[in-house]
Short mmCIF file of C-alpha atoms in Angstrom, two decimals:
data_model
loop_
_atom_site.label_atom_id
_atom_site.label_comp_id
_atom_site.label_asym_id
_atom_site.label_seq_id
_atom_site.Cartn_x
_atom_site.Cartn_y
_atom_site.Cartn_z
CA UNK A 174 -0.27 -0.14 -0.15
CA UNK A 175 1.22 3.74 -0.69
CA UNK A 176 0.14 6.99 1.24
CA UNK A 177 -1.22 10.09 -0.27
CA UNK A 178 -1.52 13.65 -0.03
CA UNK A 179 -2.47 16.13 -1.95
CA UNK A 180 -3.43 20.18 -1.61
CA UNK A 181 -6.26 22.04 -2.85
CA UNK A 182 -6.08 26.04 -2.15
CA UNK A 183 -7.35 29.36 -3.53
CA UNK A 184 -4.84 31.11 -3.53
CA UNK A 185 -1.56 29.62 -4.74
CA UNK A 186 0.35 28.47 -2.15
CA UNK A 187 4.18 26.17 -0.84
CA UNK A 188 3.57 22.22 0.27
CA UNK A 189 7.00 22.59 1.98
CA UNK A 190 5.76 22.02 5.79
CA UNK A 191 3.17 19.14 5.08
CA UNK A 192 5.68 18.04 2.46
CA UNK A 193 8.64 17.83 5.25
CA UNK A 194 6.10 15.08 8.00
CA UNK A 195 5.33 13.92 4.69
CA UNK A 196 8.82 12.47 2.95
CA UNK A 197 9.26 10.96 6.64
CA UNK A 198 7.02 8.21 6.15
CA UNK A 199 9.47 7.39 2.48
CA UNK A 200 11.83 5.59 4.94
CA UNK A 201 12.26 7.46 7.73
CA UNK A 202 8.71 7.09 10.47
CA UNK A 203 7.38 4.24 7.59
CA UNK A 204 8.16 2.10 4.93
CA UNK A 205 6.65 3.32 1.77
CA UNK A 206 9.72 3.56 0.45
CA UNK A 207 9.29 1.96 -3.56
CA UNK A 208 9.77 5.51 -4.89
CA UNK A 209 7.85 9.35 -5.11
CA UNK A 210 7.06 11.65 -6.47
CA UNK A 211 4.96 15.60 -6.87
CA UNK A 212 2.59 16.87 -9.53
CA UNK A 213 2.23 21.36 -8.86
CA UNK A 214 -0.17 22.66 -10.73
CA UNK A 215 0.95 26.03 -11.94
CA UNK A 216 -1.62 27.69 -14.43
CA UNK A 217 -2.50 25.22 -17.05
CA UNK A 218 1.20 24.28 -16.74
CA UNK A 219 2.20 20.95 -14.23
CA UNK A 220 5.05 20.01 -13.46
CA UNK A 221 5.70 15.80 -12.08
CA UNK A 222 9.08 15.43 -9.54
CA UNK A 223 9.48 12.02 -9.85
CA UNK A 224 12.33 9.57 -8.61
CA UNK A 225 12.43 6.17 -7.80
CA UNK A 226 14.51 6.86 -4.62
CA UNK A 227 13.46 6.64 -1.29
CA UNK A 228 11.68 10.25 -0.54
CA UNK A 229 13.76 11.05 2.83
CA UNK A 230 16.93 9.92 0.40
CA UNK A 231 15.94 11.56 -2.49
CA UNK A 232 18.00 14.45 -3.97
CA UNK A 233 14.70 15.39 -5.60
CA UNK A 234 13.10 15.92 -2.40
CA UNK A 235 14.96 17.67 -1.02
CA UNK A 236 15.48 20.25 -4.16
CA UNK A 237 11.36 20.24 -3.73
CA UNK A 238 12.07 20.96 -0.18
CA UNK A 239 14.74 23.84 -1.28
CA UNK A 240 12.77 25.52 -3.60
CA UNK A 241 9.00 26.01 -2.83
CA UNK A 242 6.94 26.81 -5.52
CA UNK A 243 3.42 28.25 -4.94
CA UNK A 244 0.53 25.80 -6.71
CA UNK A 245 -3.23 25.72 -6.48
CA UNK A 246 -2.81 21.78 -6.72
CA UNK A 247 -1.14 19.17 -5.64
CA UNK A 248 -1.19 15.36 -5.25
CA UNK A 249 1.29 13.74 -4.16
CA UNK A 250 2.29 9.82 -3.90
CA UNK A 251 4.56 7.18 -1.49
CA UNK A 252 5.23 3.94 -2.62
CA UNK A 253 5.12 1.00 -1.25
CA UNK A 254 4.13 -1.57 -4.74
CA UNK A 255 2.49 -4.75 -3.91
CA UNK A 256 1.74 -4.54 -8.74
CA UNK A 257 4.96 -3.79 -11.00
CA UNK A 258 7.97 -3.52 -10.33
CA UNK A 259 10.62 -0.45 -8.59
CA UNK A 260 11.03 1.83 -11.47
CA UNK A 261 10.37 5.17 -12.91
CA UNK A 262 7.38 3.76 -15.30
CA UNK A 263 5.84 2.49 -12.05
CA UNK A 264 6.15 5.78 -10.31
CA UNK A 265 3.07 8.02 -9.21
CA UNK A 266 1.27 10.02 -9.59
CA UNK A 267 0.45 9.78 -13.25
CA UNK A 268 -0.28 12.74 -16.03
CA UNK A 269 -1.80 12.63 -19.15
CA UNK A 270 -4.02 15.57 -21.51
CA UNK A 271 -7.24 15.14 -22.62
CA UNK A 272 -9.32 18.00 -24.03
CA UNK A 273 -6.56 20.04 -23.00
CA UNK A 274 -6.57 19.94 -19.64
CA UNK A 275 -3.23 18.16 -17.74
CA UNK A 276 -4.86 15.52 -15.00
CA UNK A 277 -3.06 14.08 -12.70
CA UNK A 278 -3.41 10.52 -10.60
CA UNK A 279 -2.55 8.60 -7.49
CA UNK A 280 -3.73 6.12 -6.40
CA UNK A 281 -3.43 3.75 -2.92
CA UNK A 282 -4.93 0.66 -2.79
CA UNK A 283 -4.67 -2.45 -4.44
CA UNK A 284 -6.60 -3.37 -7.21
CA UNK A 285 -7.34 -6.62 -8.32
CA UNK A 286 -9.72 -6.66 -11.04
CA UNK A 287 -9.76 -3.61 -13.89
CA UNK A 288 -11.90 -3.24 -16.78
CA UNK A 289 -9.47 -4.32 -19.86
CA UNK A 290 -8.04 -1.21 -22.13
CA UNK A 291 -8.75 -2.66 -25.68
CA UNK A 292 -8.24 -0.31 -28.36
CA UNK A 293 -7.99 2.59 -25.74
CA UNK A 294 -7.51 6.11 -26.64
CA UNK A 295 -4.88 6.16 -22.89
CA UNK A 296 -2.85 2.89 -22.42
CA UNK A 297 0.07 2.42 -19.28
CA UNK A 298 3.58 2.97 -20.08
CA UNK A 299 4.14 0.59 -16.93
CA UNK A 300 2.39 -2.18 -15.33
CA UNK A 301 1.02 -1.13 -12.23
CA UNK A 302 -3.29 -2.33 -11.79
CA UNK A 303 -3.48 2.44 -10.41
CA UNK A 304 -2.18 3.58 -13.59
CA UNK A 305 -4.76 0.62 -15.62
CA UNK A 306 -7.41 2.55 -13.87
CA UNK A 307 -6.68 5.70 -14.34
CA UNK A 308 -6.13 4.87 -18.30
CA UNK A 309 -9.63 3.52 -17.70
CA UNK A 310 -10.71 6.08 -16.27
CA UNK A 311 -9.70 9.00 -18.71
CA UNK A 312 -11.51 6.92 -21.50
CA UNK A 313 -14.27 6.34 -19.97
CA UNK A 314 -14.59 10.65 -19.94
CA UNK A 315 -13.07 10.93 -23.48
CA UNK A 316 -15.78 8.66 -24.58
CA UNK A 317 -19.01 11.02 -22.67
CA UNK A 318 -17.71 13.73 -23.19
CA UNK A 319 -16.57 15.60 -26.52
CA UNK A 320 -14.97 18.68 -25.36
CA UNK A 321 -14.48 19.73 -20.88
CA UNK A 322 -17.85 19.79 -19.24
CA UNK A 323 -18.83 21.62 -16.30
CA UNK A 324 -16.95 20.70 -13.49
CA UNK A 325 -19.80 19.37 -10.90
CA UNK A 326 -20.51 17.23 -14.39
CA UNK A 327 -16.93 15.60 -13.37
CA UNK A 328 -17.95 15.25 -10.17
CA UNK A 329 -20.35 12.64 -10.65
CA UNK A 330 -19.56 11.13 -13.84
CA UNK A 331 -16.03 10.50 -11.04
CA UNK A 332 -18.12 8.88 -8.53
CA UNK A 333 -20.00 6.89 -11.02
CA UNK A 334 -16.89 5.38 -12.34
CA UNK A 335 -15.30 5.08 -9.53
CA UNK A 336 -17.27 3.05 -7.90
CA UNK A 337 -17.50 0.73 -10.56
CA UNK A 338 -13.51 0.55 -9.68
CA UNK A 339 -13.94 0.00 -6.30
CA UNK A 340 -15.42 -3.43 -7.10
CA UNK A 341 -12.08 -4.55 -7.98
CA UNK A 342 -10.55 -4.16 -5.19
CA UNK A 343 -9.44 -0.81 -2.84
CA UNK A 344 -9.66 2.83 -4.87
CA UNK A 345 -7.74 5.84 -2.68
CA UNK A 346 -6.95 7.59 -5.48
CA UNK A 347 -6.81 12.14 -5.11
CA UNK A 348 -6.82 13.11 -9.22
CA UNK A 349 -7.15 16.69 -10.38
CA UNK A 350 -6.70 19.07 -13.69
CA UNK A 351 -6.12 21.86 -11.81
CA UNK A 352 -8.64 23.37 -11.69
CA UNK A 353 -10.29 20.68 -9.39
CA UNK A 354 -8.80 17.80 -6.93
CA UNK A 355 -11.00 14.52 -6.76
CA UNK A 356 -10.80 12.54 -3.83
CA UNK A 357 -11.67 9.72 -3.32
CA UNK A 358 -12.42 7.00 -0.41
CA UNK A 359 -12.31 2.99 -0.78
CA UNK A 360 -10.31 3.01 3.38
CA UNK A 361 -8.13 5.58 4.33
CA UNK A 362 -8.45 8.69 3.46
CA UNK A 363 -8.19 12.14 6.13
CA UNK A 364 -9.05 15.42 5.45
CA UNK A 365 -8.88 19.29 6.61
CA UNK A 366 -9.87 23.25 5.49
CA UNK A 367 -7.19 25.48 7.18
CA UNK A 368 -9.06 28.78 6.74
CA UNK A 369 -9.35 32.10 9.01
CA UNK A 370 -7.92 31.94 12.32
CA UNK A 371 -5.42 30.04 11.74
CA UNK A 372 -3.20 28.05 14.24
CA UNK A 373 -0.46 27.16 15.21
CA UNK A 374 -0.35 23.46 12.84
CA UNK A 375 2.47 20.33 14.49
CA UNK A 376 3.16 17.36 12.05
CA UNK A 377 2.79 14.29 13.76
CA UNK A 378 6.59 12.15 12.45
CA UNK A 379 8.90 15.17 13.09
CA UNK A 380 8.83 17.78 16.09
CA UNK A 381 8.21 20.81 13.79
CA UNK A 382 5.62 23.52 13.79
CA UNK A 383 4.25 25.93 12.01
CA UNK A 384 1.99 29.10 12.59
CA UNK A 385 0.29 29.62 9.84
CA UNK A 386 -1.46 33.09 11.03
CA UNK A 387 2.04 34.50 10.41
CA UNK A 388 1.75 32.36 6.97
CA UNK A 389 -1.34 33.21 5.35
CA UNK A 390 -3.46 36.46 4.90
CA UNK A 391 -6.75 36.02 6.25
CA UNK A 392 -8.58 35.95 2.52
CA UNK A 393 -6.80 32.68 2.26
CA UNK A 394 -7.88 28.36 2.17
CA UNK A 395 -6.35 25.50 1.66
CA UNK A 396 -7.65 22.16 2.32
CA UNK A 397 -5.22 18.82 2.94
CA UNK A 398 -5.94 15.38 1.97
CA UNK A 399 -3.97 12.66 3.28
CA UNK A 400 -4.59 8.93 3.90
CA UNK A 401 -2.53 9.82 7.28
CA UNK A 402 -3.46 12.86 9.34
CA UNK A 403 -0.03 15.12 9.20
CA UNK A 404 -0.45 16.32 12.25
CA UNK A 405 -1.56 16.47 16.25
CA UNK A 406 -2.57 18.72 16.52
CA UNK A 407 -5.81 19.87 13.98
CA UNK A 408 -9.08 17.77 13.74
CA UNK A 409 -8.74 15.78 10.64
CA UNK A 410 -11.81 14.56 8.90
CA UNK A 411 -11.92 10.96 7.65
CA UNK A 412 -13.41 10.46 5.14
CA UNK A 413 -17.14 8.08 4.93
CA UNK A 414 -16.18 4.01 2.34
CA UNK A 415 -17.42 5.46 -1.73
CA UNK A 416 -17.38 9.18 -0.65
CA UNK A 417 -15.46 10.88 -3.42
CA UNK A 418 -15.35 14.70 -3.11
CA UNK A 419 -14.10 17.68 -5.39
CA UNK A 420 -11.94 20.63 -4.03
CA UNK A 421 -12.71 23.86 -5.49
CA UNK A 422 -10.52 27.20 -4.09
CA UNK A 423 -9.96 24.96 -0.75
CA UNK A 424 -13.22 24.04 -0.42
CA UNK A 425 -15.14 20.44 -0.86
CA UNK A 426 -17.77 20.33 -2.49
CA UNK B 80 13.79 31.11 -31.27
CA UNK B 81 15.96 28.52 -29.04
CA UNK B 82 17.81 26.25 -29.01
CA UNK B 83 17.52 22.66 -28.63
CA UNK B 84 19.58 20.38 -26.85
CA UNK B 85 19.61 15.86 -27.21
CA UNK B 86 21.39 12.19 -26.63
CA UNK B 87 20.80 10.00 -27.45
CA UNK B 88 23.75 6.10 -26.92
CA UNK B 89 23.98 2.72 -26.08
CA UNK B 90 24.79 3.02 -22.54
CA UNK B 91 22.62 4.21 -19.87
CA UNK B 92 25.37 7.94 -19.93
CA UNK B 93 24.66 10.91 -17.77
CA UNK B 94 24.16 14.39 -19.97
CA UNK B 95 25.99 16.37 -16.81
CA UNK B 96 29.49 17.72 -18.82
CA UNK B 97 27.22 18.56 -21.53
CA UNK B 98 24.12 20.20 -20.00
CA UNK B 99 27.22 22.30 -17.83
CA UNK B 100 27.49 24.38 -21.04
CA UNK B 101 23.69 23.95 -22.71
CA UNK B 102 22.61 26.33 -19.74
CA UNK B 103 24.67 28.80 -19.77
CA UNK B 104 23.25 29.68 -23.29
CA UNK B 105 20.65 30.43 -20.57
CA UNK B 106 20.75 33.42 -19.65
CA UNK B 107 24.73 34.33 -19.72
CA UNK B 108 25.98 33.07 -22.90
CA UNK B 109 23.69 34.05 -25.38
CA UNK B 110 20.46 35.09 -24.39
CA UNK B 111 18.15 32.41 -24.07
CA UNK B 112 16.32 32.99 -20.73
CA UNK B 113 12.11 32.29 -20.98
CA UNK B 114 12.55 29.66 -19.33
CA UNK B 115 13.60 26.23 -19.89
CA UNK B 116 13.67 22.35 -19.58
CA UNK B 117 14.86 19.38 -19.41
CA UNK B 118 13.63 14.68 -20.02
CA UNK B 119 15.67 11.85 -19.09
CA UNK B 120 13.99 7.96 -20.25
CA UNK B 121 14.45 5.52 -17.76
CA UNK B 122 13.44 2.85 -19.40
CA UNK B 123 9.63 2.88 -20.51
CA UNK B 124 9.29 5.68 -17.17
CA UNK B 125 10.40 9.54 -18.73
CA UNK B 126 11.52 12.43 -15.86
CA UNK B 127 10.84 15.73 -17.44
CA UNK B 128 11.77 18.61 -15.58
CA UNK B 129 10.74 21.86 -16.39
CA UNK B 130 11.01 25.82 -15.08
CA UNK B 131 9.72 28.70 -16.04
CA UNK B 132 13.52 30.95 -15.17
CA UNK B 133 16.57 31.09 -16.68
CA UNK B 134 17.94 27.89 -16.95
CA UNK B 135 21.56 28.96 -15.50
CA UNK B 136 19.85 29.95 -12.36
CA UNK B 137 17.24 28.60 -12.51
CA UNK B 138 17.72 25.61 -9.38
CA UNK B 139 15.78 22.81 -11.26
CA UNK B 140 18.60 23.22 -13.48
CA UNK B 141 20.72 23.21 -10.05
CA UNK B 142 19.25 19.55 -9.42
CA UNK B 143 19.77 18.25 -12.87
CA UNK B 144 24.32 18.62 -12.07
CA UNK B 145 23.93 17.43 -8.96
CA UNK B 146 21.90 14.83 -9.35
CA UNK B 147 23.63 11.76 -12.67
CA UNK B 148 20.14 10.66 -13.81
CA UNK B 149 21.70 7.93 -16.44
CA UNK B 150 19.89 7.88 -19.35
CA UNK B 151 20.25 6.29 -23.17
CA UNK B 152 17.61 9.40 -24.59
CA UNK B 153 17.44 12.96 -23.34
CA UNK B 154 15.66 15.56 -24.77
CA UNK B 155 17.08 19.42 -23.51
CA UNK B 156 15.26 23.13 -24.34
CA UNK B 157 15.73 27.02 -23.95
CA UNK B 158 13.20 28.85 -24.75
CA UNK B 159 13.79 32.23 -26.21
CA UNK B 160 10.03 32.63 -26.22
CA UNK B 161 8.80 33.77 -30.74
CA UNK B 162 4.91 32.83 -29.59
CA UNK B 163 2.91 32.23 -26.02
CA UNK B 164 3.23 34.07 -22.89
CA UNK B 165 6.88 32.41 -20.58
CA UNK B 166 4.36 30.32 -18.08
CA UNK B 167 4.56 26.21 -17.42
CA UNK B 168 2.18 25.77 -20.13
CA UNK B 169 3.77 27.28 -22.91
CA UNK B 170 7.64 25.78 -21.64
CA UNK B 171 9.49 22.48 -23.99
CA UNK B 172 9.98 20.17 -23.77
CA UNK B 173 6.02 18.85 -24.01
CA UNK B 174 4.75 15.81 -23.14
CA UNK B 175 2.05 12.50 -24.36
CA UNK B 176 1.84 8.68 -23.86
CA UNK B 177 1.20 7.04 -27.37
CA UNK B 178 1.23 3.94 -27.72
CA UNK B 179 0.94 2.63 -24.03
CA UNK B 180 5.02 5.39 -24.78
CA UNK B 181 6.19 8.83 -23.42
CA UNK B 182 6.42 10.60 -26.69
CA UNK B 183 8.85 14.45 -25.78
CA UNK B 184 9.17 16.79 -28.40
CA UNK B 185 11.01 20.30 -28.25
CA UNK B 186 10.97 22.84 -30.67
CA UNK B 187 12.96 25.40 -32.07
CA UNK B 188 11.69 27.77 -34.85
CA UNK B 189 8.34 29.96 -35.38
CA UNK B 190 6.02 28.09 -37.90
CA UNK B 191 2.93 30.90 -38.17
CA UNK B 192 0.83 28.83 -40.76
CA UNK B 193 -0.38 25.43 -39.09
CA UNK B 194 -2.91 22.74 -39.76
CA UNK B 195 -6.04 23.26 -37.45
CA UNK B 196 -6.90 20.76 -34.31
CA UNK B 197 -10.99 20.31 -34.82
CA UNK B 198 -11.72 17.53 -32.33
CA UNK B 199 -7.79 15.58 -32.36
CA UNK B 200 -6.88 13.46 -30.01
CA UNK B 201 -3.97 15.87 -28.29
CA UNK B 202 -4.32 19.01 -27.97
CA UNK B 203 -2.67 21.61 -27.07
CA UNK B 204 -2.12 22.82 -22.82
CA UNK B 205 -0.13 26.62 -23.97
CA UNK B 206 -0.67 29.02 -27.10
CA UNK B 207 2.72 27.61 -28.76
CA UNK B 208 3.03 26.36 -32.09
CA UNK B 209 5.35 23.87 -30.95
CA UNK B 210 2.74 21.61 -28.90
CA UNK B 211 0.15 22.01 -31.71
CA UNK B 212 2.36 20.82 -34.15
CA UNK B 213 2.48 18.43 -31.70
CA UNK B 214 -0.03 17.21 -31.01
CA UNK B 215 -0.40 17.23 -35.20
CA UNK B 216 1.89 15.04 -35.82
CA UNK B 217 1.33 13.13 -32.33
CA UNK B 218 -2.69 12.89 -33.87
CA UNK B 219 -1.59 11.69 -37.38
CA UNK B 220 0.55 9.11 -35.83
CA UNK B 221 -2.39 7.69 -34.36
CA UNK B 222 -4.42 8.09 -37.25
CA UNK B 223 -2.42 5.44 -39.72
CA UNK B 224 -1.04 3.65 -36.96
CA UNK B 225 -3.66 1.39 -34.04
CA UNK B 226 -0.54 -0.11 -32.71
CA UNK B 227 3.61 0.29 -32.73
CA UNK B 228 5.06 0.78 -35.77
CA UNK B 229 8.71 -0.82 -36.32
CA UNK B 230 10.97 2.34 -36.20
CA UNK B 231 11.95 2.33 -40.13
CA UNK B 232 8.03 3.68 -40.64
CA UNK B 233 7.76 6.28 -37.41
CA UNK B 234 11.16 7.49 -39.13
CA UNK B 235 9.19 7.13 -42.86
CA UNK B 236 5.90 8.62 -41.79
CA UNK B 237 7.97 11.63 -39.64
CA UNK B 238 9.81 12.44 -42.42
CA UNK B 239 6.93 13.27 -43.94
CA UNK B 240 4.77 14.56 -41.70
CA UNK B 241 8.27 16.81 -41.28
CA UNK B 242 7.73 17.69 -44.38
CA UNK B 243 4.37 19.18 -44.54
CA UNK B 244 4.51 21.42 -41.39
CA UNK B 245 8.22 22.85 -42.24
CA UNK B 246 6.23 24.63 -45.31
CA UNK B 247 4.58 26.55 -42.07
CA UNK B 248 8.08 28.67 -41.27
CA UNK B 249 10.86 26.60 -39.03
CA UNK B 250 10.89 23.64 -37.64
CA UNK B 251 13.80 22.66 -36.37
CA UNK B 252 12.92 20.08 -33.54
CA UNK B 253 13.95 16.53 -31.41
CA UNK B 254 11.46 13.74 -30.56
CA UNK B 255 11.53 10.15 -28.77
CA UNK B 256 9.74 7.89 -27.45
CA UNK B 257 12.17 6.54 -25.46
CA UNK B 258 13.76 4.07 -28.12
CA UNK B 259 15.41 5.72 -30.59
CA UNK B 260 15.24 10.37 -31.08
CA UNK B 261 14.36 11.97 -34.07
CA UNK B 262 16.17 15.14 -35.23
CA UNK B 263 14.38 17.06 -38.27
CA UNK B 264 16.86 19.78 -39.58
CA UNK B 265 14.60 23.15 -40.79
CA UNK B 266 17.57 25.28 -40.70
CA UNK B 267 20.04 25.11 -38.08
CA UNK B 268 20.87 20.77 -36.26
CA UNK B 269 23.66 20.07 -35.69
CA UNK B 270 25.71 16.59 -34.77
CA UNK B 271 28.36 14.06 -33.83
CA UNK B 272 28.61 10.59 -32.11
CA UNK B 273 31.76 10.08 -30.07
CA UNK B 274 33.00 6.00 -30.39
CA UNK B 275 36.46 4.78 -29.43
CA UNK B 276 38.84 5.96 -29.45
CA UNK B 277 37.27 8.63 -27.40
CA UNK B 278 39.19 11.54 -27.15
CA UNK B 279 39.04 15.68 -24.48
CA UNK B 280 36.62 17.13 -25.48
CA UNK B 281 36.16 21.28 -25.00
CA UNK B 282 33.48 23.68 -23.64
CA UNK B 283 32.65 26.48 -25.78
CA UNK B 284 30.58 28.40 -23.12
CA UNK B 285 33.13 27.75 -19.64
CA UNK B 286 36.50 26.68 -19.37
CA UNK B 287 35.45 23.28 -18.87
CA UNK B 288 37.02 20.03 -20.24
CA UNK B 289 36.83 16.73 -19.93
CA UNK B 290 38.59 13.48 -20.64
CA UNK B 291 36.31 10.83 -22.01
CA UNK B 292 38.91 8.27 -22.38
CA UNK B 293 38.37 7.49 -18.54
CA UNK B 294 34.78 8.40 -18.82
CA UNK B 295 33.39 5.51 -20.75
CA UNK B 296 34.05 1.82 -21.94
CA UNK B 297 35.44 0.77 -25.54
CA UNK B 298 31.28 -0.18 -25.96
CA UNK B 299 29.99 3.30 -25.80
CA UNK B 300 28.84 5.25 -27.85
CA UNK B 301 26.73 8.27 -27.68
CA UNK B 302 25.39 10.92 -30.02
CA UNK B 303 24.62 13.94 -29.48
CA UNK B 304 22.59 16.54 -31.39
CA UNK B 305 22.53 20.91 -30.71
CA UNK B 306 21.25 23.61 -32.46
CA UNK B 307 24.96 25.35 -32.09
CA UNK B 308 28.04 23.41 -31.43
CA UNK B 309 28.88 21.89 -27.56
CA UNK B 310 32.72 21.72 -28.08
CA UNK B 311 35.24 23.80 -29.93
CA UNK B 312 37.55 21.00 -30.15
CA UNK B 313 35.51 17.93 -31.48
CA UNK B 314 34.10 17.83 -35.40
CA UNK B 315 30.52 18.49 -35.79
CA UNK B 316 28.48 17.93 -38.38
CA UNK B 317 25.27 20.59 -39.42
CA UNK B 318 22.74 18.98 -41.46
CA UNK B 319 21.03 19.31 -44.40
CA UNK B 320 18.63 21.40 -45.08
CA UNK B 321 14.86 19.02 -44.48
CA UNK B 322 16.98 16.24 -43.14
CA UNK B 323 15.03 14.45 -40.57
CA UNK B 324 17.72 12.11 -38.98
CA UNK B 325 16.33 8.03 -36.24
CA UNK B 326 20.01 8.45 -33.34
CA UNK B 327 18.84 4.72 -31.99
CA UNK B 328 21.86 2.91 -30.06
CA UNK B 329 23.82 6.43 -30.29
CA UNK B 330 24.48 5.76 -34.48
CA UNK B 331 22.74 7.80 -36.86
CA UNK B 332 19.59 5.74 -38.70
#
């Protein structure tokens, strides 16, 4: 199994503090050391950093810590391999383009049954169940909508498709097109919304705290989504089995 | 206009030495300071590093210098914007998936006339002529071949399509699917093949030399492709106008 981290905000924000705790689970405070990756949307563009080294010792993770990229939608993943070798092609998040938008996907879980992808427009490059599920999702969306639908239409379509895929195993995932961040809970996913009045947060995985009141403006709103809560003094909300949330501007819809 | 750098090898090789000269053209020895990017194929996977900062001062470029990623196919680009704003979505190289393979593309030149992309499978995310040309190329390939053809078939198809696009302007480009690196010359592109007996090479853009005899094995073969020669003591070959070369295992086909 793996761990997921997502961020969705109403103003471009860096993820340095949360990433500092999250990366420790990749080889230090937890066993997820079979590679990691993080994607940052910046406007319509997207940067995807991948490494098959553990996130705790990866030079790419050092860069992410030292270079505070500001983004409204971030998806990160640390891997504990279930299906597929440990190599770059099997490292999450995965990316594709649909309707002139970049789409980024990361999965926690294990799907033992999956629909086939005969002649599908999107094909996996690696050998994970996760990438196959992502390709199937996008292929179904492309068949249903010839151009980008409204975000509520997308949410409804994704909920139906996710429910179908979740019948084949465990399917917690994060997905974003840079406009919204979709989070599907099959077994385990938590979130919280930080907004004014901001307070101090303290990481669970290391003795590090930040006072968000000093780092933010009163209008900022940031949603964090993670497999396991990242801080030990904030009220993380456990998502329900089968729930799909669409986060826009830092708020769940 | 921009500058291109490509590497194709028969064994995974790092590009540190050449990149050291190339990145200086992004804001130090030349004016190409409107962003840069580099893509490394590793097996079937691909890492794409992008930054809209000049390559000479980019933290991501510092990472690439400090972290010697070994790859058989590398494509890099430093941008001097002609069409499209300076932002991440317009930063080369661009990436897409076709036939379960990642495809990476970077362009030097300016296309003032381009075929339209009505209902095309691949759509640009940004606003450059370059990404539009890339999407059209892939769309045409997808229409011609439902699955990956042989590399000679690919070369022939790409030559025909490139000739057609080059009628709309200047179209020097590098393209790779991780198996071969395709280089098309419209006005300016140089290459050389390094193989045994290896000798010392000296960069044009800074006083740095490397003795490849000490860094290689006798079986290694590395092709370098660049807009302008990167070294001042090797025999770079100027490609001909309208020429398309397919590099496999460090040799032009």
